[in-house]
Every structure is written in structure tokens, then in C-alpha cells.
Coordinates of C-alpha atoms and ligand atoms in Angstrom, one line a residue:
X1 CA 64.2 121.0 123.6
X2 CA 67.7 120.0 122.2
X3 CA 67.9 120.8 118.0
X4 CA 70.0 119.9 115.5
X5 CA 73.6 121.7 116.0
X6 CA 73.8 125.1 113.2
X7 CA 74.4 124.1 109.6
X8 CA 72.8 120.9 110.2
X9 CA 70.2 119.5 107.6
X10 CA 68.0 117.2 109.0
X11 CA 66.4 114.9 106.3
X12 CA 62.5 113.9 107.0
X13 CA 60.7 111.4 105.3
X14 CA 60.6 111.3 102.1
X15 CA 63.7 113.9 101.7
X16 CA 65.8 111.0 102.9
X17 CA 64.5 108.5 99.9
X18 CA 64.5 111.5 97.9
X19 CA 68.6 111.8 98.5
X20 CA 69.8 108.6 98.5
X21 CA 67.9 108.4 94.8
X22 CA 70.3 110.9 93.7
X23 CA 73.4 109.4 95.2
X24 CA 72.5 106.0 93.7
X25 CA 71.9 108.0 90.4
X26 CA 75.4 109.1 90.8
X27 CA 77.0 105.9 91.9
X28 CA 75.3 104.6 88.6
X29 CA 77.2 106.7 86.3
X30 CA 79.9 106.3 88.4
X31 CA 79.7 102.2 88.2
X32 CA 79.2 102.6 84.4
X33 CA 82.3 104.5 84.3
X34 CA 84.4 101.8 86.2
X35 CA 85.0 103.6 89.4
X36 CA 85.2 100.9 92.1
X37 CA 83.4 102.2 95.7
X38 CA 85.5 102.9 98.8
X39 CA 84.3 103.0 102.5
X40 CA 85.9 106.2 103.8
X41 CA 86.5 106.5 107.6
X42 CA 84.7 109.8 109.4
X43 CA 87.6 111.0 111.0
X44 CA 91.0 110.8 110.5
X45 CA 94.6 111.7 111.8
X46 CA 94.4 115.9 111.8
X47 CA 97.8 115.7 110.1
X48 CA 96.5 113.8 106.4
X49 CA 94.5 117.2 106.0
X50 CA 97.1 119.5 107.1
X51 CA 99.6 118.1 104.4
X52 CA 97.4 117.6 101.9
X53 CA 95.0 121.0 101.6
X54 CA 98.0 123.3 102.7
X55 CA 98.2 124.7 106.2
X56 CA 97.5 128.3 104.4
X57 CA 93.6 127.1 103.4
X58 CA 90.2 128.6 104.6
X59 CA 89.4 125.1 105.5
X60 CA 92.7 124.0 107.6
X61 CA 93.1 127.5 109.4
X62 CA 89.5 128.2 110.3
X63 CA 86.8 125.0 109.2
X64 CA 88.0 121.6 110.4
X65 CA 86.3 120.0 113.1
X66 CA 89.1 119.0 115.2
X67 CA 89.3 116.6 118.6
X68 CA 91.3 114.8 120.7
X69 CA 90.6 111.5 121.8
X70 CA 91.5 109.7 125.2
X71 CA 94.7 108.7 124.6
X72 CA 96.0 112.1 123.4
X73 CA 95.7 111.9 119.4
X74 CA 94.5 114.9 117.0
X75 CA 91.9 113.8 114.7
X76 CA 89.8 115.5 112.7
X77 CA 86.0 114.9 110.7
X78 CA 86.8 114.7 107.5
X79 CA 86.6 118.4 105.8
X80 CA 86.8 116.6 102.1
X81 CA 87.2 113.3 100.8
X82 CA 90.4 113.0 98.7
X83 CA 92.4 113.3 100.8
X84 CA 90.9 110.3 103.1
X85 CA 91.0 108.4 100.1
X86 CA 94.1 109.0 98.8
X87 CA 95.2 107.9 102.3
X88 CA 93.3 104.5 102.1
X89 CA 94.2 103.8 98.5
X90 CA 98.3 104.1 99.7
X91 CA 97.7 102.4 102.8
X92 CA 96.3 99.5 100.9
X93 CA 98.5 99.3 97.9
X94 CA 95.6 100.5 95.3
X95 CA 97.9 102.6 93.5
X96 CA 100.1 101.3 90.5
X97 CA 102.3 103.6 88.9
X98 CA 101.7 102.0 85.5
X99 CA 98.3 101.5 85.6
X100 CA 95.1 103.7 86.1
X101 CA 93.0 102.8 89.3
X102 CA 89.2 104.7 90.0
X103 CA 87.6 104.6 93.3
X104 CA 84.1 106.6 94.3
X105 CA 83.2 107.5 97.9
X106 CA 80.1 108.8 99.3
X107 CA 79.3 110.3 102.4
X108 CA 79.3 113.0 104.8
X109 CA 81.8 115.9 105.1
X110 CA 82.5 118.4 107.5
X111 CA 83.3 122.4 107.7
X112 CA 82.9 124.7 110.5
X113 CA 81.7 127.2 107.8
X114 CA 79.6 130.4 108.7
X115 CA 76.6 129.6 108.5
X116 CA 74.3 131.3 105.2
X117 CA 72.4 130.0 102.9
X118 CA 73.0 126.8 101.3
X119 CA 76.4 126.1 103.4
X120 CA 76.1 123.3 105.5
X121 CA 78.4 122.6 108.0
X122 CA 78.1 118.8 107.1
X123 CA 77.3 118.3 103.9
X124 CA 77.4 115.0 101.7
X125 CA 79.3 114.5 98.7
X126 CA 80.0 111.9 96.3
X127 CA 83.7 111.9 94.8
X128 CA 85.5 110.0 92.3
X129 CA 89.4 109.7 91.9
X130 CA 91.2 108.3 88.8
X131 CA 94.9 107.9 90.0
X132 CA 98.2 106.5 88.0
X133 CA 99.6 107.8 85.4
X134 CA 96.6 110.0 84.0
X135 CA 95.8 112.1 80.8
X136 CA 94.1 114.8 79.7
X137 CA 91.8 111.9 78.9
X138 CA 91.3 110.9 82.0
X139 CA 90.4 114.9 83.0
X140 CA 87.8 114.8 79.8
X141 CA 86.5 111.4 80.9
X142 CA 85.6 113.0 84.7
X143 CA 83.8 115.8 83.0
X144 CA 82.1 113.6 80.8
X145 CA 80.6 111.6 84.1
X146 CA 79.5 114.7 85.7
X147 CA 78.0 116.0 82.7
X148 CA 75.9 112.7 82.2
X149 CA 74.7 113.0 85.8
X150 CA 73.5 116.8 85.0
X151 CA 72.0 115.4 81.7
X152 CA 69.9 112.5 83.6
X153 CA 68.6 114.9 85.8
X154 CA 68.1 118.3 83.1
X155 CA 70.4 120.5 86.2
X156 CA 69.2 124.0 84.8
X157 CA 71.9 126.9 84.0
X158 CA 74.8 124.8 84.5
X159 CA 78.2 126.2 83.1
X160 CA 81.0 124.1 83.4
X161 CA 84.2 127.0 84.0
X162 CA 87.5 125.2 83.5
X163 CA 91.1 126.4 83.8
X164 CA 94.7 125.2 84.2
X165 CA 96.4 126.1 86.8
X166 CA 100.3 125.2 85.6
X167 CA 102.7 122.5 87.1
X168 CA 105.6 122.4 89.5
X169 CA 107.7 124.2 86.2
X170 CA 105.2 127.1 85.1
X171 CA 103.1 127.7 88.4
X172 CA 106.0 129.0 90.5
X173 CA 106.8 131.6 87.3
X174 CA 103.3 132.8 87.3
X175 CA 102.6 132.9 91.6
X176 CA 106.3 135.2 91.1
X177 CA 104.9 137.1 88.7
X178 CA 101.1 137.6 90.9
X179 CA 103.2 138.5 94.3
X180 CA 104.8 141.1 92.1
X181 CA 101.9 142.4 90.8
X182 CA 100.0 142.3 94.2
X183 CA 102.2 143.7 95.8
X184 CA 102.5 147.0 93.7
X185 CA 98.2 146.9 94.0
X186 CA 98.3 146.7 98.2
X187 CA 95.9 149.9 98.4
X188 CA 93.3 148.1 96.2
X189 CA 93.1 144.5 98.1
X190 CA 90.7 143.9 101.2
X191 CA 92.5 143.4 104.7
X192 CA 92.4 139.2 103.6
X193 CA 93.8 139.4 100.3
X194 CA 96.6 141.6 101.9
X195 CA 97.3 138.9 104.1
X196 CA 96.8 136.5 100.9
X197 CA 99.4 138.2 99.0
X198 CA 102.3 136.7 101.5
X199 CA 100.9 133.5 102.5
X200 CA 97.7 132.1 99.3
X201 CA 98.6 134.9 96.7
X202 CA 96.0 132.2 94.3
X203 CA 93.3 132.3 96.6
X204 CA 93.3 136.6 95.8
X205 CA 92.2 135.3 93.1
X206 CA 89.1 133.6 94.1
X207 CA 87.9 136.7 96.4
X208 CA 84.6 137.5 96.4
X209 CA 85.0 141.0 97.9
X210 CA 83.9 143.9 96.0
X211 CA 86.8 146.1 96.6
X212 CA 89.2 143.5 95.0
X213 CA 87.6 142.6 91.7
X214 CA 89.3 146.0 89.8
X215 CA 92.6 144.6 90.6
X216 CA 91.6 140.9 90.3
X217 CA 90.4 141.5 86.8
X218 CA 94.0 142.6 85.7
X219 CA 95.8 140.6 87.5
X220 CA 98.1 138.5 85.1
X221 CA 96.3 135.4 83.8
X222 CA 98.1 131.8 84.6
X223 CA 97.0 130.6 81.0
X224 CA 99.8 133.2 79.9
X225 CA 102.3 131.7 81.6
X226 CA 101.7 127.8 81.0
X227 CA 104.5 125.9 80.1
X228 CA 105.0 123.6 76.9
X229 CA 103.3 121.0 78.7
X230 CA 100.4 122.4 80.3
X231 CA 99.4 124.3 77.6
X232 CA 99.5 121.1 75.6
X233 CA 97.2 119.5 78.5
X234 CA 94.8 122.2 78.7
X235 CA 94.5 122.5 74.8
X236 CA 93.8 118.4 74.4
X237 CA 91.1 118.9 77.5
X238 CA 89.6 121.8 75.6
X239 CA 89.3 120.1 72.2
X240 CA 88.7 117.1 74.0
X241 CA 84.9 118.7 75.1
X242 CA 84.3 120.5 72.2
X243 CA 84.5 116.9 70.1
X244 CA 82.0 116.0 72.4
X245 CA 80.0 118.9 72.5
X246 CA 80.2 119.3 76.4
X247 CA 80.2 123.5 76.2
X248 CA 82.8 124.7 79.0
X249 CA 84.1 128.5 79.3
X250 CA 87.8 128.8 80.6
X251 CA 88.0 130.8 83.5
X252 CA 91.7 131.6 84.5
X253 CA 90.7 133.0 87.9
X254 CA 88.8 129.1 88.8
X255 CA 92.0 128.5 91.5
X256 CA 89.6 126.6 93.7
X257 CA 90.2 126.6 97.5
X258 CA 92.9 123.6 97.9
X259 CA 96.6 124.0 97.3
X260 CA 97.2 120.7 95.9
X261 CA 95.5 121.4 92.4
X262 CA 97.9 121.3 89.3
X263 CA 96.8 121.3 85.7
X264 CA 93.8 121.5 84.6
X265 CA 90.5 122.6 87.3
X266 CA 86.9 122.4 86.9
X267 CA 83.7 123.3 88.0
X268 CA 80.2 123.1 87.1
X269 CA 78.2 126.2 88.5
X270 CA 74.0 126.6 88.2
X271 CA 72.9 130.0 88.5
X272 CA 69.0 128.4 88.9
X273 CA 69.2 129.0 92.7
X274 CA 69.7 132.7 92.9
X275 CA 73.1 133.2 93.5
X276 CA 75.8 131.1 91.6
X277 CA 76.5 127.7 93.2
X278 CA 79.2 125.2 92.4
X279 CA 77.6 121.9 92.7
X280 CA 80.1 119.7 91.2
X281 CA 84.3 120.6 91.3
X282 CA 87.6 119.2 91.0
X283 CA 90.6 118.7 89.3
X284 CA 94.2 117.6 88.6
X285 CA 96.9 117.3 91.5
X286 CA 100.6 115.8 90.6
X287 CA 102.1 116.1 93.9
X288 CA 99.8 115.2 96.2
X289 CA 100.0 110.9 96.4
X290 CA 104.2 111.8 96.1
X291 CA 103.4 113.8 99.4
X292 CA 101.7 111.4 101.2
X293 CA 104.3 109.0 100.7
X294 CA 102.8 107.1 98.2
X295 CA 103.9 106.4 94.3
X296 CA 105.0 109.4 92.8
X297 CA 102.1 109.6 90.3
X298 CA 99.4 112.3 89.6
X299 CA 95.5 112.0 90.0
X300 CA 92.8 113.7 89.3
X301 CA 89.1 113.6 91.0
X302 CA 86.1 115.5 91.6
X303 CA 83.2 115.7 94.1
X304 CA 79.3 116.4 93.7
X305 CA 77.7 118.4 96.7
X306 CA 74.7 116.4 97.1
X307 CA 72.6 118.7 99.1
X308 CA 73.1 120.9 96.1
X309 CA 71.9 118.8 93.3
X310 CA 68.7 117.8 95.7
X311 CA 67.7 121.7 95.3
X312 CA 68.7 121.8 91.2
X313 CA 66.6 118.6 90.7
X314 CA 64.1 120.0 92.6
X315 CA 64.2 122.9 90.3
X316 CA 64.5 120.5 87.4
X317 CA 61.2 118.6 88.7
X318 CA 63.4 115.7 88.4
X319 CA 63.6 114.6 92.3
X320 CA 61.9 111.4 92.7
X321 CA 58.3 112.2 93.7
X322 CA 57.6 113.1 97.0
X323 CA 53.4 112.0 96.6
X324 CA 53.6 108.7 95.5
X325 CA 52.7 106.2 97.9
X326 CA 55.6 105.0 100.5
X327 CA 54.0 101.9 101.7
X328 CA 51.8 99.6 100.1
X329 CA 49.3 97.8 102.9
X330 CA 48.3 99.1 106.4
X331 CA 45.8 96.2 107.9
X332 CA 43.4 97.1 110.7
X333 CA 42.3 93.9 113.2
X334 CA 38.8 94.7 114.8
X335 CA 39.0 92.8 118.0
X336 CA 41.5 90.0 120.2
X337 CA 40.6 87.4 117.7
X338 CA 41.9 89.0 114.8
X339 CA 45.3 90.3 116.2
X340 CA 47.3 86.8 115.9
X341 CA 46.2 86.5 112.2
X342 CA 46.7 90.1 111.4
X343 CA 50.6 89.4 112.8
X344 CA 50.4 86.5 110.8
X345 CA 49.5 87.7 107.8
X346 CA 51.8 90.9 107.9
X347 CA 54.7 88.2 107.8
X348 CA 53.3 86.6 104.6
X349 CA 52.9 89.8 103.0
X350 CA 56.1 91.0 103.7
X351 CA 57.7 87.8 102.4
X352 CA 55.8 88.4 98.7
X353 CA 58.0 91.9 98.7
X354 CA 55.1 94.0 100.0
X355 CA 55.5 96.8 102.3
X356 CA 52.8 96.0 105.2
X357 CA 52.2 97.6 108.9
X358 CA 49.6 96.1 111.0
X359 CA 47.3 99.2 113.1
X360 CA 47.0 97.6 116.7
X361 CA 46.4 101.1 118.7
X362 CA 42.2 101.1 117.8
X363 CA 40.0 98.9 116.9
X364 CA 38.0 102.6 115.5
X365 CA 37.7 102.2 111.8
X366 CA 38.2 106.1 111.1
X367 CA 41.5 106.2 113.6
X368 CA 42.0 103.2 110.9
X369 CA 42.0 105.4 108.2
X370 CA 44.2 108.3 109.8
X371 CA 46.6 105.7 110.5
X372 CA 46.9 104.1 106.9
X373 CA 47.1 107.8 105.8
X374 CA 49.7 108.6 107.9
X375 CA 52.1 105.4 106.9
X376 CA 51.6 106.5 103.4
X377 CA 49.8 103.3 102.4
X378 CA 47.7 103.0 99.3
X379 CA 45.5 100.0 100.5
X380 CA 43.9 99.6 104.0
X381 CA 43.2 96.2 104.7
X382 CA 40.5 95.2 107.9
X383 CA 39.9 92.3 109.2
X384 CA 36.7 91.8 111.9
X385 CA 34.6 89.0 113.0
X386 CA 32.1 89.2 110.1
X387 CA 35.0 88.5 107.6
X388 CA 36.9 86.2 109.9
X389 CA 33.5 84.3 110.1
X390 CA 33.7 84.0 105.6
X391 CA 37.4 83.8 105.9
X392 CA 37.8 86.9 103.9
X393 CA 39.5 89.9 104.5
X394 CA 38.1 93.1 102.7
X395 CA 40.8 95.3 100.8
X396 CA 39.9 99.1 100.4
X397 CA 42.2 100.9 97.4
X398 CA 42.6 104.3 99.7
X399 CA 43.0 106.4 96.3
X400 CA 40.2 104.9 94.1
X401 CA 37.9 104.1 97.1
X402 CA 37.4 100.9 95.8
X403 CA 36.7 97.8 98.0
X404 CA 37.3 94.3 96.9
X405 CA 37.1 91.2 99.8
X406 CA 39.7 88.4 99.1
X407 CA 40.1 84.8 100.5
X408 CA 42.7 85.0 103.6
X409 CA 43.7 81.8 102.3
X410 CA 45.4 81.4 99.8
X411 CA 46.8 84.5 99.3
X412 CA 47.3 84.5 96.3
X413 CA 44.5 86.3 95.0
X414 CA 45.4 89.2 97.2
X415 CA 48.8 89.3 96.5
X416 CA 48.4 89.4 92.9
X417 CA 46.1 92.2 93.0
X418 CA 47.9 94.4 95.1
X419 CA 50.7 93.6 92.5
X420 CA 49.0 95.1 89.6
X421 CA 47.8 98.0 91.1
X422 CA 51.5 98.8 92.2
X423 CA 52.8 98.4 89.0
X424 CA 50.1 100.9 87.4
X425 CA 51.1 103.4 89.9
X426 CA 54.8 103.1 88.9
X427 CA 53.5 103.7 85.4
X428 CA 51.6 106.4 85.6
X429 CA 54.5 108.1 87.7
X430 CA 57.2 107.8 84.7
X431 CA 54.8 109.0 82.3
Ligands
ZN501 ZN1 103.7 123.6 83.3
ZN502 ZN1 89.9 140.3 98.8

């Protein structure tokens, strides 16, 4: 038996309805908030992601899926989605220095990761990008789309940590200053983090090893050594949430796994599934579009972890329900004769809008019933010589137990009924 490859989650009926509701719900408050939606490729040229993350990352050194196709190219599945769109939005002349652009992807992404407890190694985010000459505003504005999302579905223990991590005048003053400081604290620092200190002297500060946290904790703090500028920025993003009440704790050590960050960075973490998860993160970058030879203008994005929220909402009780019926009509034919008019009729059902399968394996009215059970159907229609003979078919409401025979033609009657019952069970599910 072949399975799914490690760090692959398989999505079964109804997970799969269950997870594209929550990216719609996201694409929602991303539509309301003007993003326009991109169609991301799955792989691209291994070079976009080498430039853009930094050669020095977890992801480029040790997580990207990398091939080579036929004719000798490196590509690689996409580890993350800015930089893919970033790519397209340059290659397609989306960007205007002057003005603001916003563009939302969706899909899946893709990191050799070790494999544990909720890491995937393709996982499915949706991402949003405002790019052009952007504001704190613009940073408040991303926050304020995540936070709605978290709102709609009541995401339990969420903190949103936020912190600036300088520009291209105060972050080189400050990674100085950290070398310095490492580098006198070698004997305290795990064999990574030595390594770290060299080549990602940040990322020390992201370490989740035990031995480091002593020296992490009084390592010098970036917010100390913002510039004018930046600490202008991070004060406006700061007052910015507190006007509209979005709570948020700054967390100078947030340095977040990509080198391209500047300004201000972000994530929203739930502590509701054990450990602490990050299920929502982003941030600022000046550099990056400059470095991929597009307009030399800033952006700022973010990206949800799908998979993620599914087990928060899930928590929350606010995953669409998984019991409510999936198909409306499963009809049973009892005998040759009825078969053609059973086909029939599963056509004209299907053209009012109602979901309809026809059972043609039995003409055994309890394998009838296992079937209509097993499609998920809340009527099971049958159809045999005695009703054929009336021109009736007899409709049996598989929850009530109720049975009710209607004219085959019109349909009408039929139609309507199955109508109101659906829309009683869509409102007795929202309340
Ligand atoms: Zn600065
Ligand atoms: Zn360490």
C-alpha cells in the first residue's frame, strides 16, 4: 500500500468543505479590504527564493523542495508565497511607485521540515501584500484584517506580539552591537547559535533551545537602537492599535525566520493548542521588490497558516459543522423500468439546484438506505412499479422518518418541499 509522503495532510470529506470555508472566510475579509487575488505558480526558479529569504535561512539551507527539470533548470516548490508574488507582481507591472497596490494568494506551500506535531511539510496559506509606498497605516490596516478574521471565528488565546526590527540605517548599528555581544557570550550559546553568531546573528534570537534563553534574555534589545524613523514608525503602529483597541505586546526578540523583514513585524500566536503556535505572521520589507529588480519601494504582507486556524476554529466550535447533511436526495429505482426515469429525473433535480445521486447497485430497499446514509443525503427518494403505476414517487425525510408521495410530474410539488425542509435545516444550524 502506497500512503501519503510524511508531513502530508490528507483532507477527507467533510475536512475538505470544512477548509475551504475558512479560506473563503479569509478571502472575504480580504475582498472587503481591497486586496485583488493572484494565481501563484507552484514552483518557481530556485534562485527567486535564494535572493529573497537570504541564503543564511532555515528554509533556503535545509527546507526547500528543490528539482531539476529535463532541460537542466533549478526550480523549487514554493517554500512561501511573497516571494512568488512579488515576482509576478514585477513581472507584470503591478507595482507603481506612487501608488498602493494589494494582492491575496491562496494555496499550498512547501518545507522539508522535520516532521512533529502540527508542522506540515505542505501546508496552505493565505497571504496578502500591500506594496508602493506604504505606512505605518498600511502595517495597522494588515493587523486590523487578521484581527477581524480571528474575531469572526472567536480564535481562543490569541496574542498578537509585534516588534520593529530597524531599517537599512539603525539595523546594521544594532546586528554590530549583537555580534559584539555574542561573541563575548560564546560559552552560553548552543552549537547553532554559535554558528548563528557569524552567519544569522538575528535568528539567535528566535532560538528555542534551553541553554540560550539566559543570554538571549540580555541580549541588547533592537527597540534601543531604532533610529529617528523607525521609532517614529513603530510608535504610529503602536498607537495606531491601541485607538482601535486591537491589544498587541511588543516583543523585541519577534525577528521571524526571513532576512528580508524591516520595520515593523508581527505575529498573532494561540496558546489553545498546547504549545504556542503562530497562526498568522508577517511584516514590513523595504528592500526586497528593489532586490528583485523591481521599483525601489517597500511592502509589507502577512500570511495565515490555514491548517492552523482549522484546529483554533475547531477549538472555537466555529468550523462549519461537520453533521449537517452533505447531499440533499439519494433516489432508489426498484426494477429496469424505473432506471431511465430515475436518470431522468436526477437531471431535473439537479437543474432546480438540488444535490441528487441516483442508487443503481440494488434494487434491496435496506442496501437503499445504507447507501442514502452513506452519501450524506437527508431524503431517500424510491421509485417501483406500484408508484410508477400512480405516477408518484414516495419521498422518505431520512431524519424525521417522515414519508410523503409526490406527483413525478410536475415537479414542482417535490421540489418545493425539499426546498423548505433545506432551508429549516440551515436555520436551525446558525441558531
Ligand atoms: Zn531605522
Ligand atoms: Zn541556540
Amino acid at each position: 500500500m502506497i500512503n501519503a509522503p510524511r508531513g502530508i495532510k490528507d483532507r477527507i470529506p467533510p475536512e475538505e468543505d470544512q477548509f475551504l470555508a475558512l479560506v473563503s472566510i479569509a478571502e472575504k475579509h480580504l475582498g472587503q479590504a481591497g486586496f485583488k487575488k493572484v494565481g501563484l505558480p507552484i514552483f518557481e526558479s530556485a534562485s527567486l527564493f535564494t535572493r529573497s529569504i537570504g541564503v543564511e535561512t532555515d528554509i533556503v539551507e535545509k527546507e526547500m523542495y528543490l528539482f531539476e527539470d529535463k532541460g537542466g533548470e533549478r526550480f523549487a516548490l514554493r517554500p512561501e508565497g511573497t516571494a512568488s508574488l512579488l515576482r509576478l507582481a514585477i513581472q507584470h507591472h503591478l507595482i507603481e511607485p506612487a501608488r498602493i497596490t494589494r494582492l491575496s494568494y491562496q494555496g499550498p506551500m512547501f518545507r522539508h521540515e522535520r516532521p512533529q506535531a502540527g508542522r506540515l511539510r505542505q501546508f496552505h496559506q493565505v497571504g496578502a501584500e500591500i506594496l508602493g509606498t506604504i505606512t505605518p497605516q498600511d502595517n495597522i490596516d494588515l493587523l486590523v484584517v487578521i484581527d477581524s478574521i480571528s474575531r469572526e471565528l472567536k480564535l481562543p488565546g490569541t496574542t498578537l506580539f509585534i516588534n520593529n526590527m530597524g531599517c537599512s540605517r539603525c539595523r546594521p548599528v544594532f546586528r554590530k552591537a549583537l555580534v559584539e555581544y555574542l561573541e563575548t557570550h560564546q560559552s552560553g550559546l548552543c552549537t547553532t547559535c554559535k554558528k548563528r553568531t557569524e552567519t544569522n546573528p538575528l535568528r539567535v534570537l528566535d532560538c528555542k533551545v534551553e541553554q540560550c534563553q539566559p543570554v538571549i534574555e540580555r541580549a541588547p534589545s533592537i527597540i534601543d537602537f531604532l533610529c529617528e524613523s523607525s521609532r517614529l514608525h513603530h510608535e504610529a503602529v503602536c498607537s495606531g492599535l491601541r485607538s482601535l483597541s486591537i491589544p498587541f505586546t511588543v516583543n523585541p526578540r519577534l525577528v521571524r525566520g526571513l532576512d528580508y523583514y524591516t520595520e515593523t513585524t508581527f505575529e498573532f500566536v494561540s496558546d489553545a493548542l498546547g504549545s504556542q503556535s503562530t497562526w498568522a505572521a508577517g511584516g514590513q520589507y523595504d528592500g526586497l521588490i528593489g532586490q528583485l529588480e523591481g521599483p525601489d519601494v517597500p511592502g509589507a504582507g502577512f500570511a495565515i497558516g490555514v491548517e492552523r486556524l482549522a484546529l483554533l476554529a475547531e477549538k472555537a466550535g466555529t468550523l462549519m459543522p461537520a453533521h449537517s447533511h452533505t447531499q440533499d436526495i439519494s433516489i432508489l429505482p426498484l426494477g429496469e423500468l424505473a432506471v431511465p426515469i430515475v436518470q431522468s429525473l436526477i437531471r431535473e433535480i439537479r437543474n432546480e439546484g438540488i444535490s441528487a445521486t441516483g442508487i443503481f447497485g440494488t434494487t434491496k430497499i435496506k442496501q437503499g438506505f445504507k447507501q442514502a446514509e452513506r452519501d450524506g443525503s437527508r431524503f431517500l427518494l424510491i421509485l417501483g412499479e406500484d408508484e410508477m403505476a400512480r405516477r408518484e414517487i414516495v419521498v422518505k425525510d431520512l431524519l424525521t422518518g417522515e414519508q410523503t408521495p409526490f406527483p413525478l410530474s410536475p415537479l414542482a410539488g417535490l421540489i418545493g418541499y425539499i426546498r423548505s425542509v433545506r432551508s429549516q435545516e440551515k436555520i436551525s444550524q446558525l441558531s
